mmCIF file of C-alpha atoms and ligand atoms in Angstrom:
data_model
loop_
_atom_site.group_PDB
_atom_site.id
_atom_site.type_symbol
_atom_site.label_atom_id
_atom_site.label_comp_id
_atom_site.label_asym_id
_atom_site.label_seq_id
_atom_site.Cartn_x
_atom_site.Cartn_y
_atom_site.Cartn_z
ATOM 1 C CA UNK A 1 0.080 0.072 -0.130
ATOM 2 C CA UNK A 2 1.517 3.510 -0.836
ATOM 3 C CA UNK A 3 1.385 6.462 1.391
ATOM 4 C CA UNK A 4 0.079 9.482 -0.510
ATOM 5 C CA UNK A 5 2.258 11.695 1.041
ATOM 6 C CA UNK A 6 5.381 10.142 -0.615
ATOM 7 C CA UNK A 7 4.277 9.982 -4.019
ATOM 8 C CA UNK A 8 6.558 12.381 -5.980
ATOM 9 C CA UNK A 9 5.358 11.638 -9.467
ATOM 10 C CA UNK A 10 2.107 10.615 -11.154
ATOM 11 C CA UNK A 11 2.853 9.426 -14.871
ATOM 12 C CA UNK A 12 -0.138 9.939 -17.455
ATOM 13 C CA UNK A 13 0.182 7.617 -20.470
ATOM 14 C CA UNK A 14 -1.988 8.593 -23.465
ATOM 15 C CA UNK A 15 -3.410 6.141 -26.012
ATOM 16 C CA UNK A 16 -6.259 7.997 -27.725
ATOM 17 C CA UNK A 17 -10.050 7.351 -27.629
ATOM 18 C CA UNK A 18 -13.158 9.620 -27.192
ATOM 19 C CA UNK A 19 -11.264 11.678 -24.461
ATOM 20 C CA UNK A 20 -8.846 12.678 -26.983
ATOM 21 C CA UNK A 21 -11.650 12.923 -29.848
ATOM 22 C CA UNK A 22 -12.798 16.135 -31.708
ATOM 23 C CA UNK A 23 -15.702 16.998 -33.655
ATOM 24 C CA UNK A 24 -16.512 19.460 -36.155
ATOM 25 C CA UNK A 25 -19.592 20.717 -33.848
ATOM 26 C CA UNK A 26 -20.011 21.344 -30.081
ATOM 27 C CA UNK A 27 -23.248 19.230 -30.151
ATOM 28 C CA UNK A 28 -22.145 16.428 -31.934
ATOM 29 C CA UNK A 29 -21.508 13.597 -29.675
ATOM 30 C CA UNK A 30 -21.107 10.760 -32.061
ATOM 31 C CA UNK A 31 -19.919 11.939 -35.439
ATOM 32 C CA UNK A 32 -16.034 12.894 -33.934
ATOM 33 C CA UNK A 33 -12.924 11.318 -34.766
ATOM 34 C CA UNK A 34 -11.158 9.702 -31.413
ATOM 35 C CA UNK A 35 -7.651 10.100 -30.756
ATOM 36 C CA UNK A 36 -6.776 13.723 -32.086
ATOM 37 C CA UNK A 37 -5.417 15.497 -29.235
ATOM 38 C CA UNK A 38 -2.161 14.613 -27.168
ATOM 39 C CA UNK A 39 -2.415 13.727 -23.587
ATOM 40 C CA UNK A 40 -0.279 16.874 -22.537
ATOM 41 C CA UNK A 41 -3.170 18.944 -24.201
ATOM 42 C CA UNK A 42 -5.926 17.134 -22.357
ATOM 43 C CA UNK A 43 -4.026 17.802 -18.842
ATOM 44 C CA UNK A 44 -3.536 21.363 -19.808
ATOM 45 C CA UNK A 45 -7.301 21.818 -20.347
ATOM 46 C CA UNK A 46 -8.311 20.725 -16.472
ATOM 47 C CA UNK A 47 -8.598 23.594 -14.357
ATOM 48 C CA UNK A 48 -7.975 22.533 -10.650
ATOM 49 C CA UNK A 49 -5.503 19.965 -11.862
ATOM 50 C CA UNK A 50 -2.491 21.295 -9.611
ATOM 51 C CA UNK A 51 -4.890 21.270 -6.562
ATOM 52 C CA UNK A 52 -5.529 17.456 -6.672
ATOM 53 C CA UNK A 53 -1.917 16.808 -7.252
ATOM 54 C CA UNK A 54 -0.950 18.996 -3.943
ATOM 55 C CA UNK A 55 2.841 19.555 -5.405
ATOM 56 C CA UNK A 56 3.228 16.010 -6.892
ATOM 57 C CA UNK A 57 4.923 16.167 -10.373
ATOM 58 C CA UNK A 58 3.155 15.097 -13.698
ATOM 59 C CA UNK A 59 5.226 13.279 -16.108
ATOM 60 C CA UNK A 60 3.107 12.467 -19.421
ATOM 61 C CA UNK A 61 3.710 10.200 -22.608
ATOM 62 C CA UNK A 62 1.821 9.374 -25.600
ATOM 63 C CA UNK A 63 2.298 5.726 -26.091
ATOM 64 C CA UNK A 64 -0.467 5.659 -28.701
ATOM 65 C CA UNK A 65 -3.292 7.701 -30.398
ATOM 66 C CA UNK A 66 -5.970 5.523 -31.476
ATOM 67 C CA UNK A 67 -9.467 4.742 -31.573
ATOM 68 C CA UNK A 68 -9.226 1.961 -29.037
ATOM 69 C CA UNK A 69 -11.930 -0.226 -31.278
ATOM 70 C CA UNK A 70 -8.774 -0.740 -33.192
ATOM 71 C CA UNK A 71 -6.479 -1.652 -30.241
ATOM 72 C CA UNK A 72 -3.988 -4.271 -31.256
ATOM 73 C CA UNK A 73 -1.550 -6.632 -29.291
ATOM 74 C CA UNK A 74 1.763 -4.393 -30.152
ATOM 75 C CA UNK A 75 0.082 -1.478 -28.469
ATOM 76 C CA UNK A 76 -0.591 -3.465 -25.747
ATOM 77 C CA UNK A 77 3.021 -4.617 -25.397
ATOM 78 C CA UNK A 78 4.175 -1.170 -25.673
ATOM 79 C CA UNK A 79 1.802 0.035 -23.101
ATOM 80 C CA UNK A 80 2.639 -2.832 -20.753
ATOM 81 C CA UNK A 81 6.514 -1.950 -21.206
ATOM 82 C CA UNK A 82 6.094 1.863 -20.580
ATOM 83 C CA UNK A 83 3.846 0.714 -17.245
ATOM 84 C CA UNK A 84 6.456 -1.694 -16.265
ATOM 85 C CA UNK A 85 9.262 1.103 -16.815
ATOM 86 C CA UNK A 86 7.473 3.682 -14.660
ATOM 87 C CA UNK A 87 6.508 1.465 -12.080
ATOM 88 C CA UNK A 88 9.822 0.246 -11.444
ATOM 89 C CA UNK A 89 10.864 3.841 -10.342
ATOM 90 C CA UNK A 90 10.601 4.415 -6.614
ATOM 91 C CA UNK A 91 9.372 8.081 -7.108
ATOM 92 C CA UNK A 92 6.729 7.018 -9.340
ATOM 93 C CA UNK A 93 3.308 6.457 -7.151
ATOM 94 C CA UNK A 94 0.801 5.353 -9.904
ATOM 95 C CA UNK A 95 -0.175 5.474 -13.495
ATOM 96 C CA UNK A 96 -3.060 6.893 -15.182
ATOM 97 C CA UNK A 97 -3.921 6.055 -18.797
ATOM 98 C CA UNK A 98 -6.257 7.873 -20.960
ATOM 99 C CA UNK A 99 -8.135 5.079 -23.117
ATOM 100 C CA UNK A 100 -11.016 4.774 -25.507
ATOM 101 C CA UNK A 101 -14.062 3.163 -24.033
ATOM 102 C CA UNK A 102 -14.726 0.570 -26.515
ATOM 103 C CA UNK A 103 -11.976 -1.573 -25.434
ATOM 104 C CA UNK A 104 -10.917 -0.486 -21.973
ATOM 105 C CA UNK A 105 -12.098 -3.549 -20.150
ATOM 106 C CA UNK A 106 -9.730 -5.637 -22.216
ATOM 107 C CA UNK A 107 -6.825 -3.414 -21.992
ATOM 108 C CA UNK A 108 -7.377 -3.101 -18.275
ATOM 109 C CA UNK A 109 -7.423 -6.900 -17.854
ATOM 110 C CA UNK A 110 -4.440 -7.429 -20.021
ATOM 111 C CA UNK A 111 -2.321 -4.889 -17.773
ATOM 112 C CA UNK A 112 -3.835 -6.664 -14.772
ATOM 113 C CA UNK A 113 -2.397 -9.949 -15.807
ATOM 114 C CA UNK A 114 1.004 -8.946 -16.855
ATOM 115 C CA UNK A 115 1.903 -6.231 -14.516
ATOM 116 C CA UNK A 116 3.406 -7.136 -11.112
ATOM 117 C CA UNK A 117 3.209 -4.164 -8.758
ATOM 118 C CA UNK A 118 1.471 -3.068 -5.858
ATOM 119 C CA UNK A 119 1.138 0.428 -7.303
ATOM 120 C CA UNK A 120 -2.253 1.672 -8.895
ATOM 121 C CA UNK A 121 -2.648 1.837 -12.659
ATOM 122 C CA UNK A 122 -5.840 3.555 -13.316
ATOM 123 C CA UNK A 123 -7.618 3.889 -16.916
ATOM 124 C CA UNK A 124 -9.816 6.721 -17.660
ATOM 125 C CA UNK A 125 -11.982 8.016 -20.547
ATOM 126 C CA UNK A 126 -14.669 9.696 -21.834
ATOM 127 C CA UNK A 127 -18.091 9.111 -23.664
ATOM 128 C CA UNK A 128 -17.963 12.768 -25.328
ATOM 129 C CA UNK A 129 -15.242 14.160 -27.268
ATOM 130 C CA UNK A 130 -13.058 16.814 -25.978
ATOM 131 C CA UNK A 131 -14.845 19.377 -28.016
ATOM 132 C CA UNK A 132 -18.392 18.670 -26.954
ATOM 133 C CA UNK A 133 -20.372 21.794 -25.143
ATOM 134 C CA UNK A 134 -20.063 19.723 -21.800
ATOM 135 C CA UNK A 135 -17.147 16.938 -22.108
ATOM 136 C CA UNK A 136 -16.933 14.381 -19.684
ATOM 137 C CA UNK A 137 -13.008 13.697 -20.082
ATOM 138 C CA UNK A 138 -11.791 16.365 -17.835
ATOM 139 C CA UNK A 139 -13.884 15.490 -14.671
ATOM 140 C CA UNK A 140 -12.839 11.581 -15.374
ATOM 141 C CA UNK A 141 -9.194 12.450 -15.649
ATOM 142 C CA UNK A 142 -9.584 14.519 -12.452
ATOM 143 C CA UNK A 143 -11.070 11.728 -10.741
ATOM 144 C CA UNK A 144 -8.418 9.287 -11.930
ATOM 145 C CA UNK A 145 -5.983 11.425 -10.499
ATOM 146 C CA UNK A 146 -7.534 11.797 -7.270
ATOM 147 C CA UNK A 147 -7.818 7.590 -7.155
ATOM 148 C CA UNK A 148 -3.987 7.118 -8.236
ATOM 149 C CA UNK A 149 -2.924 9.293 -5.304
ATOM 150 C CA UNK A 150 -5.047 7.568 -2.907
ATOM 151 C CA UNK A 151 -3.196 5.291 -0.413
ATOM 152 C CA UNK A 152 -5.668 2.473 -0.731
ATOM 153 C CA UNK A 153 -5.507 2.346 -4.710
ATOM 154 C CA UNK A 154 -3.837 -0.776 -5.842
ATOM 155 C CA UNK A 155 -4.020 -2.927 -9.110
ATOM 156 C CA UNK A 156 -5.582 -1.944 -12.390
ATOM 157 C CA UNK A 157 -8.698 0.218 -11.912
ATOM 158 C CA UNK A 158 -10.885 2.112 -14.166
ATOM 159 C CA UNK A 159 -12.772 5.279 -13.510
ATOM 160 C CA UNK A 160 -15.714 6.668 -15.077
ATOM 161 C CA UNK A 161 -18.559 8.947 -14.486
ATOM 162 C CA UNK A 162 -17.484 8.873 -10.675
ATOM 163 C CA UNK A 163 -17.262 5.112 -10.025
ATOM 164 C CA UNK A 164 -13.952 2.909 -9.773
ATOM 165 C CA UNK A 165 -14.270 -0.460 -11.274
ATOM 166 C CA UNK A 166 -11.907 -3.342 -11.058
ATOM 167 C CA UNK A 167 -10.221 -4.774 -14.109
ATOM 168 C CA UNK A 168 -11.865 -8.162 -13.233
ATOM 169 C CA UNK A 169 -15.674 -6.539 -12.811
ATOM 170 C CA UNK A 170 -15.400 -3.634 -15.720
ATOM 171 C CA UNK A 171 -17.374 -4.002 -18.616
ATOM 172 C CA UNK A 172 -18.909 -1.473 -20.812
ATOM 173 C CA UNK A 173 -22.568 -1.790 -21.141
ATOM 174 C CA UNK A 174 -24.035 1.148 -22.722
ATOM 175 C CA UNK A 175 -23.103 2.893 -26.220
ATOM 176 C CA UNK A 176 -23.723 6.485 -25.153
ATOM 177 C CA UNK A 177 -24.526 7.520 -21.824
ATOM 178 C CA UNK A 178 -21.820 9.035 -19.830
ATOM 179 C CA UNK A 179 -21.955 6.337 -17.025
ATOM 180 C CA UNK A 180 -21.131 3.587 -19.781
ATOM 181 C CA UNK A 181 -19.603 1.251 -17.479
ATOM 182 C CA UNK A 182 -20.756 -1.701 -14.744
ATOM 183 C CA UNK A 183 -19.108 -3.973 -12.913
ATOM 184 C CA UNK A 184 -22.041 -6.129 -12.626
ATOM 185 C CA UNK A 185 -22.767 -8.700 -9.796
ATOM 186 C CA UNK A 186 -19.174 -7.125 -8.124
ATOM 187 C CA UNK A 187 -20.402 -3.742 -7.872
ATOM 188 C CA UNK A 188 -18.193 -0.864 -8.210
ATOM 189 C CA UNK A 189 -14.710 -0.683 -6.238
ATOM 190 C CA UNK A 190 -15.616 2.767 -4.897
ATOM 191 C CA UNK A 191 -16.747 6.228 -6.086
ATOM 192 C CA UNK A 192 -15.128 9.704 -6.404
ATOM 193 C CA UNK A 193 -17.103 12.309 -4.955
ATOM 194 C CA UNK A 194 -16.076 15.921 -5.000
ATOM 195 C CA UNK A 195 -12.448 14.765 -5.218
ATOM 196 C CA UNK A 196 -12.773 12.278 -2.575
ATOM 197 C CA UNK A 197 -12.302 8.730 -3.006
ATOM 198 C CA UNK A 198 -14.885 6.491 -1.114
ATOM 199 C CA UNK A 199 -14.023 2.868 -1.331
ATOM 200 C CA UNK A 200 -16.474 -0.127 -1.115
ATOM 201 C CA UNK A 201 -15.609 -2.849 1.293
ATOM 202 C CA UNK A 202 -12.044 -3.816 0.428
ATOM 203 C CA UNK A 203 -12.797 -7.236 2.016
ATOM 204 C CA UNK A 204 -14.662 -8.027 -0.944
ATOM 205 C CA UNK A 205 -11.698 -7.141 -3.233
ATOM 206 C CA UNK A 206 -10.558 -10.465 -4.841
ATOM 207 C CA UNK A 207 -6.736 -10.949 -5.121
ATOM 208 C CA UNK A 208 -5.727 -11.406 -8.951
ATOM 209 C CA UNK A 209 -2.521 -13.464 -8.995
ATOM 210 C CA UNK A 210 -1.870 -14.226 -12.532
ATOM 211 C CA UNK A 211 1.074 -12.737 -14.010
ATOM 212 C CA UNK A 212 1.856 -13.725 -17.624
ATOM 213 C CA UNK A 213 5.077 -11.480 -18.109
ATOM 214 C CA UNK A 214 6.049 -13.142 -21.567
ATOM 215 C CA UNK A 215 3.817 -10.647 -23.071
ATOM 216 C CA UNK A 216 6.265 -7.948 -22.356
ATOM 217 C CA UNK A 217 8.812 -9.531 -24.365
ATOM 218 C CA UNK A 218 7.430 -11.992 -26.837
ATOM 219 C CA UNK A 219 7.075 -10.279 -30.213
ATOM 220 C CA UNK A 220 3.436 -9.358 -30.504
ATOM 221 C CA UNK A 221 3.314 -11.083 -33.854
ATOM 222 C CA UNK A 222 4.045 -14.349 -32.146
ATOM 223 C CA UNK A 223 1.367 -14.079 -29.939
ATOM 224 C CA UNK A 224 -1.110 -17.151 -30.135
ATOM 225 C CA UNK A 225 -4.357 -16.425 -32.261
ATOM 226 C CA UNK A 226 -7.226 -16.716 -29.933
ATOM 227 C CA UNK A 227 -10.584 -16.049 -31.355
ATOM 228 C CA UNK A 228 -14.160 -15.489 -29.798
ATOM 229 C CA UNK A 229 -17.274 -17.143 -31.128
ATOM 230 C CA UNK A 230 -20.835 -16.913 -30.214
ATOM 231 C CA UNK A 231 -23.183 -19.947 -29.915
ATOM 232 C CA UNK A 232 -26.546 -18.503 -31.251
ATOM 233 C CA UNK A 233 -29.689 -19.675 -33.113
ATOM 234 C CA UNK A 234 -28.784 -20.968 -36.561
ATOM 235 C CA UNK A 235 -25.133 -21.224 -35.418
ATOM 236 C CA UNK A 236 -22.960 -23.109 -38.158
ATOM 237 C CA UNK A 237 -19.957 -25.396 -37.688
ATOM 238 C CA UNK A 238 -18.385 -23.797 -40.629
ATOM 239 C CA UNK A 239 -17.191 -21.112 -38.384
ATOM 240 C CA UNK A 240 -15.383 -23.209 -36.172
ATOM 241 C CA UNK A 241 -13.877 -25.297 -39.077
ATOM 242 C CA UNK A 242 -12.777 -22.028 -41.064
ATOM 243 C CA UNK A 243 -10.796 -21.053 -37.865
ATOM 244 C CA UNK A 244 -9.403 -23.982 -37.317
ATOM 245 C CA UNK A 245 -8.332 -24.559 -40.802
ATOM 246 C CA UNK A 246 -6.819 -20.972 -40.654
ATOM 247 C CA UNK A 247 -4.401 -21.833 -37.790
ATOM 248 C CA UNK A 248 -6.505 -20.668 -34.756
ATOM 249 C CA UNK A 249 -4.815 -21.688 -31.380
ATOM 250 C CA UNK A 250 -7.749 -20.932 -29.021
ATOM 251 C CA UNK A 251 -11.413 -20.346 -29.072
ATOM 252 C CA UNK A 252 -13.556 -18.638 -26.551
ATOM 253 C CA UNK A 253 -16.995 -19.705 -26.913
ATOM 254 C CA UNK A 254 -19.657 -17.220 -25.656
ATOM 255 C CA UNK A 255 -22.207 -19.854 -24.965
ATOM 256 C CA UNK A 256 -26.150 -19.155 -24.391
ATOM 257 C CA UNK A 257 -27.394 -18.881 -20.725
ATOM 258 C CA UNK A 258 -25.416 -21.175 -18.381
ATOM 259 C CA UNK A 259 -23.168 -22.052 -20.774
ATOM 260 C CA UNK A 260 -25.222 -24.208 -23.164
ATOM 261 C CA UNK A 261 -23.761 -24.542 -26.940
ATOM 262 C CA UNK A 262 -25.812 -25.211 -29.834
ATOM 263 C CA UNK A 263 -25.344 -28.503 -31.024
ATOM 264 C CA UNK A 264 -24.071 -27.690 -34.394
ATOM 265 C CA UNK A 265 -21.095 -26.254 -32.807
ATOM 266 C CA UNK A 266 -20.365 -28.668 -29.992
ATOM 267 C CA UNK A 267 -19.098 -31.569 -32.644
ATOM 268 C CA UNK A 268 -16.859 -29.366 -34.520
ATOM 269 C CA UNK A 269 -15.378 -27.900 -31.228
ATOM 270 C CA UNK A 270 -14.616 -31.326 -29.862
ATOM 271 C CA UNK A 271 -12.589 -31.891 -33.066
ATOM 272 C CA UNK A 272 -10.969 -28.507 -32.814
ATOM 273 C CA UNK A 273 -9.975 -29.628 -29.448
ATOM 274 C CA UNK A 274 -8.773 -33.114 -30.694
ATOM 275 C CA UNK A 275 -6.516 -31.163 -33.072
ATOM 276 C CA UNK A 276 -4.964 -29.235 -30.317
ATOM 277 C CA UNK A 277 -6.948 -26.132 -30.250
ATOM 278 C CA UNK A 278 -7.668 -24.887 -26.651
ATOM 279 C CA UNK A 279 -11.292 -24.085 -26.118
ATOM 280 C CA UNK A 280 -12.712 -22.242 -23.350
ATOM 281 C CA UNK A 281 -16.446 -21.611 -22.427
ATOM 282 C CA UNK A 282 -18.043 -18.408 -21.033
ATOM 283 C CA UNK A 283 -21.563 -17.043 -21.195
ATOM 284 C CA UNK A 284 -22.995 -14.485 -23.514
ATOM 285 C CA UNK A 285 -25.248 -13.310 -20.972
ATOM 286 C CA UNK A 286 -24.314 -9.778 -19.744
ATOM 287 C CA UNK A 287 -24.540 -10.228 -16.228
ATOM 288 C CA UNK A 288 -23.769 -12.965 -13.717
ATOM 289 C CA UNK A 289 -21.366 -15.938 -14.427
ATOM 290 C CA UNK A 290 -21.359 -19.737 -15.073
ATOM 291 C CA UNK A 291 -22.986 -21.771 -12.281
ATOM 292 C CA UNK A 292 -21.849 -25.323 -11.508
ATOM 293 C CA UNK A 293 -20.082 -27.128 -14.576
ATOM 294 C CA UNK A 294 -22.575 -26.480 -17.104
ATOM 295 C CA UNK A 295 -21.130 -28.364 -20.181
ATOM 296 C CA UNK A 296 -18.205 -30.608 -21.263
ATOM 297 C CA UNK A 297 -16.300 -27.832 -22.690
ATOM 298 C CA UNK A 298 -13.586 -26.359 -20.357
ATOM 299 C CA UNK A 299 -14.853 -23.030 -18.433
ATOM 300 C CA UNK A 300 -12.905 -19.827 -18.792
ATOM 301 C CA UNK A 301 -11.705 -18.179 -15.601
ATOM 302 C CA UNK A 302 -15.336 -17.407 -13.631
ATOM 303 C CA UNK A 303 -16.922 -14.016 -14.101
ATOM 304 C CA UNK A 304 -14.757 -12.968 -17.051
ATOM 305 C CA UNK A 305 -16.655 -12.031 -20.097
ATOM 306 C CA UNK A 306 -15.712 -13.556 -23.688
ATOM 307 C CA UNK A 307 -13.278 -10.848 -24.381
ATOM 308 C CA UNK A 308 -11.296 -10.711 -21.305
ATOM 309 C CA UNK A 309 -11.417 -14.802 -21.232
ATOM 310 C CA UNK A 310 -9.743 -14.574 -24.700
ATOM 311 C CA UNK A 311 -7.168 -12.522 -23.245
ATOM 312 C CA UNK A 312 -6.377 -14.771 -20.292
ATOM 313 C CA UNK A 313 -6.321 -17.841 -22.828
ATOM 314 C CA UNK A 314 -4.037 -16.021 -25.121
ATOM 315 C CA UNK A 315 -1.551 -15.141 -22.144
ATOM 316 C CA UNK A 316 -2.069 -18.895 -21.043
ATOM 317 C CA UNK A 317 -1.065 -20.341 -24.364
ATOM 318 C CA UNK A 318 2.110 -18.047 -24.149
ATOM 319 C CA UNK A 319 2.904 -19.739 -21.004
HETATM 320 N N1 LIG B 401 -14.547 4.503 -30.147
HETATM 321 C C1 LIG B 401 -14.117 5.170 -29.132
HETATM 322 C C2 LIG B 401 -12.784 4.412 -28.350
HETATM 323 O O1 LIG B 401 -12.830 3.412 -27.870
HETATM 324 C C3 LIG B 401 -15.004 5.030 -28.112
HETATM 325 C C4 LIG B 401 -14.933 6.059 -26.715
HETATM 326 O O2 LIG B 401 -13.784 6.213 -26.455
HETATM 327 O O3 LIG B 401 -15.986 6.420 -26.088
HETATM 328 O O4 LIG B 401 -11.839 4.842 -28.620
#
């Protein structure tokens, strides 16, 4: 646990997203281009930032500048490497990452598994571009600063619309509203109110012990190909067969309900497994997690959605 008084540096890493996006009109919340403004610019636009920092130094770095719908493994690796670099500096108390909302939960889960540090890494974002009449990015960034400096903060967290989420629980659940994220059954890790952090019961925070440091060094082009497929009415085995023929190494199946899978897929999935493809099962339900041992397929770590289960399986396959 970190003592806020000893923190000397907060590092802010920019990756793009709507928080750095611009539109031609202040009333346009959807027809904008993500990843246009540098992270330095975003910080300079926040009134009251120095008050929150209370004398701590700010270091910022632009690691990427993209719309997070286009996030890729090479960017993840570069981001993880920069995080590892800064977290190893004794005078760095924690890291804030500005990120698009679309794949924020995947990046959060990836970083949670590859970074081994007690220091906090806080992802934040916005739903409206920086040019909006009332953008939400500056407040989210300010809240993330309050969280990263809080002595209770640890691990990878996400901050949006005044709520703090764990990397494990966070999921984008709404395409438009400002409070676009939910932690589902787990609930928020805490809240930021008037610059003050209020934590939920720390006794309920699960410890995450998975560390797959090979992702920091193995070239991203060599990372195993793991795909997500969904079971649905009219599902067709050709989807599985095509992926296997193309060389997929792992498949995460988002099953219906409590992990049921369309009969048309099951035989093809069994054949895929027999050919050495790793198959993991999760649910396509937006809430809850698989209960019991619902299918013959091996389950993904409980409580992960299909996209985070994909990250976990890929890291597992990397050893
Ligand atoms: N497409 C954007 C992104 O994820 C959406 C956002 O940031 O809200 O980068």
